[in-house]
Short mmCIF file of C-alpha atoms in Angstrom, two decimals:
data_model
loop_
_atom_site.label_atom_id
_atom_site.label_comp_id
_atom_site.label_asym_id
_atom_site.label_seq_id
_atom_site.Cartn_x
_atom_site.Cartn_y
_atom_site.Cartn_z
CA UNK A 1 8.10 2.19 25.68
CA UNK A 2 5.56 0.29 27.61
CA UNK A 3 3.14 3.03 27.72
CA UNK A 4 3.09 2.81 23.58
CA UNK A 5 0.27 0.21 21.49
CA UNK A 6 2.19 -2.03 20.32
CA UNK A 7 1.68 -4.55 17.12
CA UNK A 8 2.90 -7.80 16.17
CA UNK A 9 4.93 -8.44 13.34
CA UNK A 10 5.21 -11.39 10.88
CA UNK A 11 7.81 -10.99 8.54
CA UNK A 12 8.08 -12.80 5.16
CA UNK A 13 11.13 -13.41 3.48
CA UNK A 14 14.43 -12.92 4.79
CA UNK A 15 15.94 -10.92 1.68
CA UNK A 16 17.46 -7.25 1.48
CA UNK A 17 14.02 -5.38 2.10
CA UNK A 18 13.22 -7.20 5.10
CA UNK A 19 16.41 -6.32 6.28
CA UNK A 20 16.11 -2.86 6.39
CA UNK A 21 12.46 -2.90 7.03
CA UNK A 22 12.77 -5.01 10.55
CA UNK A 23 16.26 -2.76 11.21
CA UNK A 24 13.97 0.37 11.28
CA UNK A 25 11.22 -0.30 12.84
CA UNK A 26 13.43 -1.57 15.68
CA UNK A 27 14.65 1.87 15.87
CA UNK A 28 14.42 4.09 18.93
CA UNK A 29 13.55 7.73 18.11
CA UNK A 30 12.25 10.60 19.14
CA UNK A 31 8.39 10.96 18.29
CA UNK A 32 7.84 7.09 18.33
CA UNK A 33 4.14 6.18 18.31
CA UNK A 34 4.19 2.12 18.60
CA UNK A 35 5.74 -0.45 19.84
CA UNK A 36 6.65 -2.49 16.92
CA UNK A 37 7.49 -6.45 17.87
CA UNK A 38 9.30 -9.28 15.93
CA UNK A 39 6.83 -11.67 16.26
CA UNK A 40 7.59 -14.15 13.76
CA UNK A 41 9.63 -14.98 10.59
CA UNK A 42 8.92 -16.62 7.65
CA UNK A 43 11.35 -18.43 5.00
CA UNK A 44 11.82 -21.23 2.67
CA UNK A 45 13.84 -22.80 5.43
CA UNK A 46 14.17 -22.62 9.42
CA UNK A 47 17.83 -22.14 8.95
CA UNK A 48 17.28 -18.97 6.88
CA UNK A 49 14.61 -17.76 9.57
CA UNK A 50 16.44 -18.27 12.45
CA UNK A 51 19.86 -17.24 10.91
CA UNK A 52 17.74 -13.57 10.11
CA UNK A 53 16.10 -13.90 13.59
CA UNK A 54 19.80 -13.99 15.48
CA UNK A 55 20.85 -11.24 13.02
CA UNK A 56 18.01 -8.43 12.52
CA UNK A 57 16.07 -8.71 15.85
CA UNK A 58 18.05 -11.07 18.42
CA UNK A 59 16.04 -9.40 21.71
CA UNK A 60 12.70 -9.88 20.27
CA UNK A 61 13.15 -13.74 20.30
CA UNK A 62 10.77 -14.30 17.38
CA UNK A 63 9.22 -17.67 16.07
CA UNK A 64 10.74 -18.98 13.39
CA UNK A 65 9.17 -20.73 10.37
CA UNK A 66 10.70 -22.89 7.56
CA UNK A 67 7.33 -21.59 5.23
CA UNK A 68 5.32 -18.56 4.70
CA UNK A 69 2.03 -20.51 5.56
CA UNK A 70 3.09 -21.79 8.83
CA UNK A 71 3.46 -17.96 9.73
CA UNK A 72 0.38 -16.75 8.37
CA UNK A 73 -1.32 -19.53 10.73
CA UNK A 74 0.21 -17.31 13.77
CA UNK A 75 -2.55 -16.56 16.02
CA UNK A 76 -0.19 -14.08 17.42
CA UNK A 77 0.61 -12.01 14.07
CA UNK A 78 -1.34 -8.69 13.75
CA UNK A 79 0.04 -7.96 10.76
CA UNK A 80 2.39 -9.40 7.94
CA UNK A 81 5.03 -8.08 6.03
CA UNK A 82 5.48 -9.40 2.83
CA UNK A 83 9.20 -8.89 0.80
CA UNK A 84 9.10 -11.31 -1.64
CA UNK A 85 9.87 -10.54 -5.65
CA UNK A 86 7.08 -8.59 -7.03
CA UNK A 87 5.87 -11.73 -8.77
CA UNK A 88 5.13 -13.59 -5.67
CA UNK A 89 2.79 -10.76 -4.40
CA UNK A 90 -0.25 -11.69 -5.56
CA UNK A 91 0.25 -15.37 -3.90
CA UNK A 92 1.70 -14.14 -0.64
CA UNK A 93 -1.35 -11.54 0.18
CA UNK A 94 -3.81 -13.99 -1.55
CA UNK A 95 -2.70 -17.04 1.28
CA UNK A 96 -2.29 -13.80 3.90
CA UNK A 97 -5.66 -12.82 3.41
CA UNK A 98 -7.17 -16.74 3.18
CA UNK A 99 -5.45 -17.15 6.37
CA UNK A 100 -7.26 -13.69 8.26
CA UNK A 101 -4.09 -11.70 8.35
CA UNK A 102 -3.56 -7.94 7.96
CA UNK A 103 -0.96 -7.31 5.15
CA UNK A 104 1.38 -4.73 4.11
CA UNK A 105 2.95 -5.63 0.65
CA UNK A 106 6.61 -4.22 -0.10
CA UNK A 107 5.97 -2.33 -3.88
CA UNK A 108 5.66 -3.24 -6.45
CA UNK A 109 2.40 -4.11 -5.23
CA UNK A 110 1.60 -6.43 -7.97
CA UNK A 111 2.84 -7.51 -11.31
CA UNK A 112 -0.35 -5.65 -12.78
CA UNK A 113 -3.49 -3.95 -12.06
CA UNK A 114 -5.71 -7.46 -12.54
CA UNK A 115 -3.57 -8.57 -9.56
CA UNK A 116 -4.25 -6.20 -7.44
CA UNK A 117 -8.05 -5.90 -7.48
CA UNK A 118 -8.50 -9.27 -6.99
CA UNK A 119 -6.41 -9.23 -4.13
CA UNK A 120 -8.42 -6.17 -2.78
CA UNK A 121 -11.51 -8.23 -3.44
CA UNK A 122 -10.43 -11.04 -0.97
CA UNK A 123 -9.33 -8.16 1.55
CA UNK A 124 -12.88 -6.69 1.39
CA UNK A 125 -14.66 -10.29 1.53
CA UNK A 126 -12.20 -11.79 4.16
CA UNK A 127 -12.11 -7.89 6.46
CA UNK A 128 -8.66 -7.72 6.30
CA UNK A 129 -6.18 -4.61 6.21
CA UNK A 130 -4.20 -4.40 3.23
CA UNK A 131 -1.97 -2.07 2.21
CA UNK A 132 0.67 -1.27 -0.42
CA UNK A 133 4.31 -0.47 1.33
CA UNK A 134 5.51 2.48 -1.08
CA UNK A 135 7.45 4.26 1.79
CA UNK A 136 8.20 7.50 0.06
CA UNK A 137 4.34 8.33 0.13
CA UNK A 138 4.87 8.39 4.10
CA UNK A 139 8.08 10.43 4.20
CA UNK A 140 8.29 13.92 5.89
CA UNK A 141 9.26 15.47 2.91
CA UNK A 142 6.80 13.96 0.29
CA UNK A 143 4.14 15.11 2.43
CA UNK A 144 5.26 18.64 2.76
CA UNK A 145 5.88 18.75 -0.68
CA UNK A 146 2.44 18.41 -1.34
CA UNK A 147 1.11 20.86 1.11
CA UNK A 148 3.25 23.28 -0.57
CA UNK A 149 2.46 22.79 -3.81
CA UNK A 150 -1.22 22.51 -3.41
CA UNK A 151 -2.28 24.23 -0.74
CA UNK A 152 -0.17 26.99 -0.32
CA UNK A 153 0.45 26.99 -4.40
CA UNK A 154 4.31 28.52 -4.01
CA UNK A 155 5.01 27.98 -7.36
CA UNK A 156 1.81 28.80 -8.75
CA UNK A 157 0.19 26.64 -10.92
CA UNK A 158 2.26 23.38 -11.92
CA UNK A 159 2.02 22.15 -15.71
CA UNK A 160 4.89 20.05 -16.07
CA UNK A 161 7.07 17.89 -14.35
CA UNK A 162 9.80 15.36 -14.98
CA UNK A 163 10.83 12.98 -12.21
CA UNK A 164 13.71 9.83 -13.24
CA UNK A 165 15.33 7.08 -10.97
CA UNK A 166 18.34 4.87 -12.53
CA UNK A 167 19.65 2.12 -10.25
CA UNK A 168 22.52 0.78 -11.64
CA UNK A 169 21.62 -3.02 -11.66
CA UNK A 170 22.55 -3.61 -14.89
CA UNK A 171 20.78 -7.06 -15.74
CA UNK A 172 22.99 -7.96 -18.44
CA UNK A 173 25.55 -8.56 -15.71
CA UNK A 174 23.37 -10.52 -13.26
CA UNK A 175 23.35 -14.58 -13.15
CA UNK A 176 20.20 -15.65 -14.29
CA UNK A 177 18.76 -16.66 -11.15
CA UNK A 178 18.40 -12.89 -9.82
CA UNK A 179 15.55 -10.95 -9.77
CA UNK A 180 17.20 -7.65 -11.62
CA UNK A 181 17.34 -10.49 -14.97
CA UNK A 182 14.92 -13.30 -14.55
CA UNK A 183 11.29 -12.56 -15.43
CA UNK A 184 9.77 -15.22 -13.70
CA UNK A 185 10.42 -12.37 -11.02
CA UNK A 186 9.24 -9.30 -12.11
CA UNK A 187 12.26 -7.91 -13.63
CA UNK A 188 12.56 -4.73 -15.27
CA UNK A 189 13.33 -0.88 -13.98
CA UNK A 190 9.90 0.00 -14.29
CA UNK A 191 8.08 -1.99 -11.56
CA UNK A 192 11.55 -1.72 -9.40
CA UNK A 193 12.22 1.70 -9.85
CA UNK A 194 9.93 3.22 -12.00
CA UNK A 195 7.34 3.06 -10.08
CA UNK A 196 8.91 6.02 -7.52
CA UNK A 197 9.29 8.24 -10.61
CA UNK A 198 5.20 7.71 -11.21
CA UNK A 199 4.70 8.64 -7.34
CA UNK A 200 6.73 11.79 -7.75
CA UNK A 201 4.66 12.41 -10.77
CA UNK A 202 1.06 12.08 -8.39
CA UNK A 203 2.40 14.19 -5.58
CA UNK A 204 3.58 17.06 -7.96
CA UNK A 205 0.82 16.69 -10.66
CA UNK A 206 -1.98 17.01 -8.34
CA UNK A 207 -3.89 13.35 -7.51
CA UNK A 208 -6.14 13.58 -11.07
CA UNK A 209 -8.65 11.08 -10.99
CA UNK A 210 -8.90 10.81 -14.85
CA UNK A 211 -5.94 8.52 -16.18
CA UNK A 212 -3.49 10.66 -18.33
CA UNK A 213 -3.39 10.15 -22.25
CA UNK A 214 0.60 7.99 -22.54
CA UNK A 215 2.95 7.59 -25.09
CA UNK A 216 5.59 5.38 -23.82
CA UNK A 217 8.76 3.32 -25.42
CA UNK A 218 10.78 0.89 -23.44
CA UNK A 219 14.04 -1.14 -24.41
CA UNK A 220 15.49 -4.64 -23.39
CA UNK A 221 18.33 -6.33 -22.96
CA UNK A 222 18.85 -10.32 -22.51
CA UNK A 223 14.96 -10.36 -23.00
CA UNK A 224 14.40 -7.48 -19.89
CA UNK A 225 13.32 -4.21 -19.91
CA UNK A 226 16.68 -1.87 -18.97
CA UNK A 227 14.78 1.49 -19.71
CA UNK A 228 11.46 3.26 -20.04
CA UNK A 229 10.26 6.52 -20.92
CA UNK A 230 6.72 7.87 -20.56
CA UNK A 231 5.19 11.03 -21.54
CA UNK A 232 2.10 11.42 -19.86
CA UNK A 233 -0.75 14.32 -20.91
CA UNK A 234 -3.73 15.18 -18.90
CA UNK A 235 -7.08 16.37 -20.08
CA UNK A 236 -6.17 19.50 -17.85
CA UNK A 237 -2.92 20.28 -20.26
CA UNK A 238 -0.31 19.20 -17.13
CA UNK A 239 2.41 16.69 -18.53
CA UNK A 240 4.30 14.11 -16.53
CA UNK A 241 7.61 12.95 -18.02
CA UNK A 242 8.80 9.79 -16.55
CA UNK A 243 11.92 7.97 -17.20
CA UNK A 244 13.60 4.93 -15.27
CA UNK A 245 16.98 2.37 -15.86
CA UNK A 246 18.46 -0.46 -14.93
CA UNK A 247 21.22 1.05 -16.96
CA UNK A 248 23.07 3.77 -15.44
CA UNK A 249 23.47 4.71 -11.58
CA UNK A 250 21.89 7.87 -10.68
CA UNK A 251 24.83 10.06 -8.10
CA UNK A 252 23.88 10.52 -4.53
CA UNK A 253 22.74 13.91 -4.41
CA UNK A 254 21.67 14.59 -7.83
CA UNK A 255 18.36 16.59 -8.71
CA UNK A 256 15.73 13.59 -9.74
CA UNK A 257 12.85 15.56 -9.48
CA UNK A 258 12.18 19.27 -11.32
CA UNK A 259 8.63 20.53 -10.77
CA UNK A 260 7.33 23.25 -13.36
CA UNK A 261 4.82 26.20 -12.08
CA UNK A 262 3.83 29.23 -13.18
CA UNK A 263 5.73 30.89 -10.90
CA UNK A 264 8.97 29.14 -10.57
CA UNK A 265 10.09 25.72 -10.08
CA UNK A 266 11.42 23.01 -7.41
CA UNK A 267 14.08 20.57 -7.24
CA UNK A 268 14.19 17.40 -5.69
CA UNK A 269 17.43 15.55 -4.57
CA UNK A 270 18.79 13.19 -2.54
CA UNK A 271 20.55 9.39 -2.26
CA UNK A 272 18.18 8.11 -4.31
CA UNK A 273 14.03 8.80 -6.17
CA UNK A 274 12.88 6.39 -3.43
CA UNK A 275 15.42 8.21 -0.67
CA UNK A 276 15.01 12.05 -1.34
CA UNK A 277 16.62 14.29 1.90
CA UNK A 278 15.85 17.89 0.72
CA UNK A 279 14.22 19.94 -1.54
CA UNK A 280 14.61 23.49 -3.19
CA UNK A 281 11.98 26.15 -4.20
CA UNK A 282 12.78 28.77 -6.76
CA UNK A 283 10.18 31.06 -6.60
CA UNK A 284 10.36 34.21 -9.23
CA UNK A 285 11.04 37.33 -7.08
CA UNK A 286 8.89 40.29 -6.97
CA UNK A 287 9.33 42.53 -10.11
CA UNK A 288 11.04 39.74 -12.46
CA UNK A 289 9.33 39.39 -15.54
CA UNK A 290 6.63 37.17 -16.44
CA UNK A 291 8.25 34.48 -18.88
CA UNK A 292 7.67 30.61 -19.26
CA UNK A 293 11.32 29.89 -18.23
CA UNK A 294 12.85 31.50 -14.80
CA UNK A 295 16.51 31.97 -15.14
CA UNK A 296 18.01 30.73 -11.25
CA UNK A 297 18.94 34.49 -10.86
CA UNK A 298 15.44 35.57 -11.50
CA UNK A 299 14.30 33.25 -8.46
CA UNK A 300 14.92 33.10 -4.73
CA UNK A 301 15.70 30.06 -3.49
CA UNK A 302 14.90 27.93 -0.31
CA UNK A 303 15.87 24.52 0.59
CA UNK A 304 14.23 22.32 2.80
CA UNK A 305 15.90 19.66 4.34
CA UNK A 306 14.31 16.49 6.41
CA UNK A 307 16.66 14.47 8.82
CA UNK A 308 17.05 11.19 7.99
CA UNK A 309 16.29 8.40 10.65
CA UNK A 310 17.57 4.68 9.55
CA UNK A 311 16.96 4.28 5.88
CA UNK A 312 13.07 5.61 6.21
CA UNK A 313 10.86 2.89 6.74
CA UNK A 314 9.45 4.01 10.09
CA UNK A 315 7.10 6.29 8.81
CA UNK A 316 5.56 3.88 6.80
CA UNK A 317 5.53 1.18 9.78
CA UNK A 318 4.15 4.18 12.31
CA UNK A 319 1.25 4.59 9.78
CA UNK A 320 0.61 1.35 9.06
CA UNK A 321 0.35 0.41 12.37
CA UNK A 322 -1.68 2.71 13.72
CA UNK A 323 -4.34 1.89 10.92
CA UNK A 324 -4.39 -1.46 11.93
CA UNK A 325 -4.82 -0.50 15.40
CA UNK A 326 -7.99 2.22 14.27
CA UNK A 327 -9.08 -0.72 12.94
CA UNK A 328 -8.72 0.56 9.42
CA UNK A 329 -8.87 -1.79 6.24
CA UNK A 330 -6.93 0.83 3.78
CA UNK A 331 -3.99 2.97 4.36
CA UNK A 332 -4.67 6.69 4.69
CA UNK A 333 -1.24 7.55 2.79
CA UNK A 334 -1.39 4.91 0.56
CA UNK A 335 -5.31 3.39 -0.45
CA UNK A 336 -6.11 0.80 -2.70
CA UNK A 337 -7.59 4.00 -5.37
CA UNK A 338 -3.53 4.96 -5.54
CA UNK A 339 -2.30 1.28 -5.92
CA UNK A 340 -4.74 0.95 -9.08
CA UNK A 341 -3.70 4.06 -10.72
CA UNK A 342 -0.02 3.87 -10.64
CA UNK A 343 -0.40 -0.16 -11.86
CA UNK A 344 -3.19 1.00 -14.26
CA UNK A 345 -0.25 3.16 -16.04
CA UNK A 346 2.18 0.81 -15.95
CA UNK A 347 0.11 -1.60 -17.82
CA UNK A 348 -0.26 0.46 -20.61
CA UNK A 349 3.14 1.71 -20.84
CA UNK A 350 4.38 -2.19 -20.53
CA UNK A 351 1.63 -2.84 -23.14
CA UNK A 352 3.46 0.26 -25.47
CA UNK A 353 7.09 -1.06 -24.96
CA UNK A 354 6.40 -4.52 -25.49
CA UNK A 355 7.16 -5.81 -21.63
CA UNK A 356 5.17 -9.09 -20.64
CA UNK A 357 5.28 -11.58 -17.68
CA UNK A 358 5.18 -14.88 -17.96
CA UNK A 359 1.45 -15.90 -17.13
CA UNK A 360 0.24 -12.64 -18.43
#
């Protein structure tokens, strides 16, 4: 792979995301466009970096740091990965950035929308790359979806959709310390999970600039959100219905996406909202009669499936990396515009069901 750019790695925190990040973009597939490199690790102690290093990358002999500072002090980091609890975002890119570092944030991005411009603000002053990491944005699939839908309009015109991801974490049942229960954290579905059945709702709704009219109503449990539901209307008459829970475990292969046009519908499904593997188009057939609802024998269908490589990170690492390589200060998939409208929502539907942070 010698004759590929490559890019330099730092890697902060040594939890499950960075896991499966570093495990994929170590990957060797077909259609590989960088050279990705372990450069360095960062943890709250050099026995937890090194103890990752020997586990998720053991050829790339990486440096190993018992802080996150030391790392972003690396003269030989392009870039740093940062999977800490959402909470800790908005310190971790804010000491990134101080430091000169390109960043790519694991979602959610921040704990609200205030976060995140400031952060942008330092990117901006500081010329830094920043980026948030919602991977399903740079999936195969996502991306065709859209083409479909809006340029080649195959189910006509779209005016509803409703788009759910349950994970099963239960908080009730987690020791206080975790992230899934302790707020100090972040916890809640709706930045963990909820925040892939917004994205679904951009990519099938269109990209509106205008923010939607909401009416949303969340629950708690042991002083944590477990549930949220959103209705969201736009000035155009399109409605997004968007539901997420810590409650209930959605099954691998159920639909979690169902797109509404005026010509037929799609269905989304897969192992998970954030890990979607195919999708089906029911278009109305030629002749069938013009109704609002399309029986499934009134429609032909067509699925499309996208195989799966690792658990999906290497599209967003491919992407990223060749940004930072262009030179780029935003992602192209994923710019700081999208990051502010998905957290701009989430505000307001936190601010509807009651859902606060501590420092808020």
């Amino acid at each position: 792979m010698s004759d590929l750019p490559s890019i330099r790695w730092g890697i902060v925190a040594t939890g499950m995301i960075s896991s499966w990040f570093v495990e994929d973009i170590l990957l060797e597939w077909e259609g590989k466009r960088v050279n990705h490199i372990i450069q360095a690790i960062g943890s709250s102690s050099t026995q937890k970096a090194q103890d990752f290093a020997k586990s998720k990358c053991p050829t790339h002999n990486p440096k190993v740091y018992g802080s996150y500072q030391e790392l972003y002090h690396d003269a030989d980091v392009d870039i740093v990965y940062i999977g800490t609890p959402h909470s800790f975002h908005y310190r971790d890119c804010m000491e990134a950035i101080s430091a000169g570092k390109n960043v790519l944030c694991e979602k959610s991005f921040t704990i609200n929308a205030k976060q995140a411009r400031e952060i942008f603000d330092a990117a901006r002053k500081n010329n830094v790359y920043v980026a948030e990491a919602m991977w399903l944005r740079h999936r195969p699939l996502y991306r065709e979806l859209n083409r479909l839908l809006h340029e080649e309009k195959i189910i006509g015109d779209v005016f509803r959709v409703f788009s759910d991801f349950a994970n099963g974490t239960d908080p009730a049942s987690q020791p206080a310390s975790s992230r899934h229960r302790d707020l100090n954290l972040g916890a809640g579905s709706l930045l963990d999970v909820g925040v892939y059945a917004l994205t679904w709702l951009r990519v099938t709704l269109g990209y509106q600039k205008d923010l939607p009219q909401i009416v949303a109503k969340q629950t708690h449990e042991v002083g944590v959100e477990v549930t949220t539901s959103a209705i969201l209307q736009y000035a155009s008459g399109q409605q997004g219905i968007c539901t997420s829970t810590s409650k209930a475990l959605g099954a691998p292969g159920e639909v979690f996406v169902v797109v509404h046009g005026t010509n037929g519908y799609i269905e989304v499904q897969g192992s998970a909202a954030s890990i979607p593997e195919s999708f089906t188009v029911w278009k109305k057939q030629d002749g069938a009669a013009d109704r609002a609802y399309f029986p499934r024998e009134a429609c032909e269908g067509k699925t499309y499936e996208f195989p799966r490589i690792g658990r999906g990170f290497i599209w967003e690492a491919e992407n990223t990396a060749l940004d930072v390589l262009a030179g780029r200060k935003e992602s192209q998939v994923m710019p700081w515009s999208e990051t502010l409208y998905i957290l701009d929502i989430m505000d307001e539907i936190r601010a509807q069901g009651g859902t606060t942070y501590p420092g808020e």
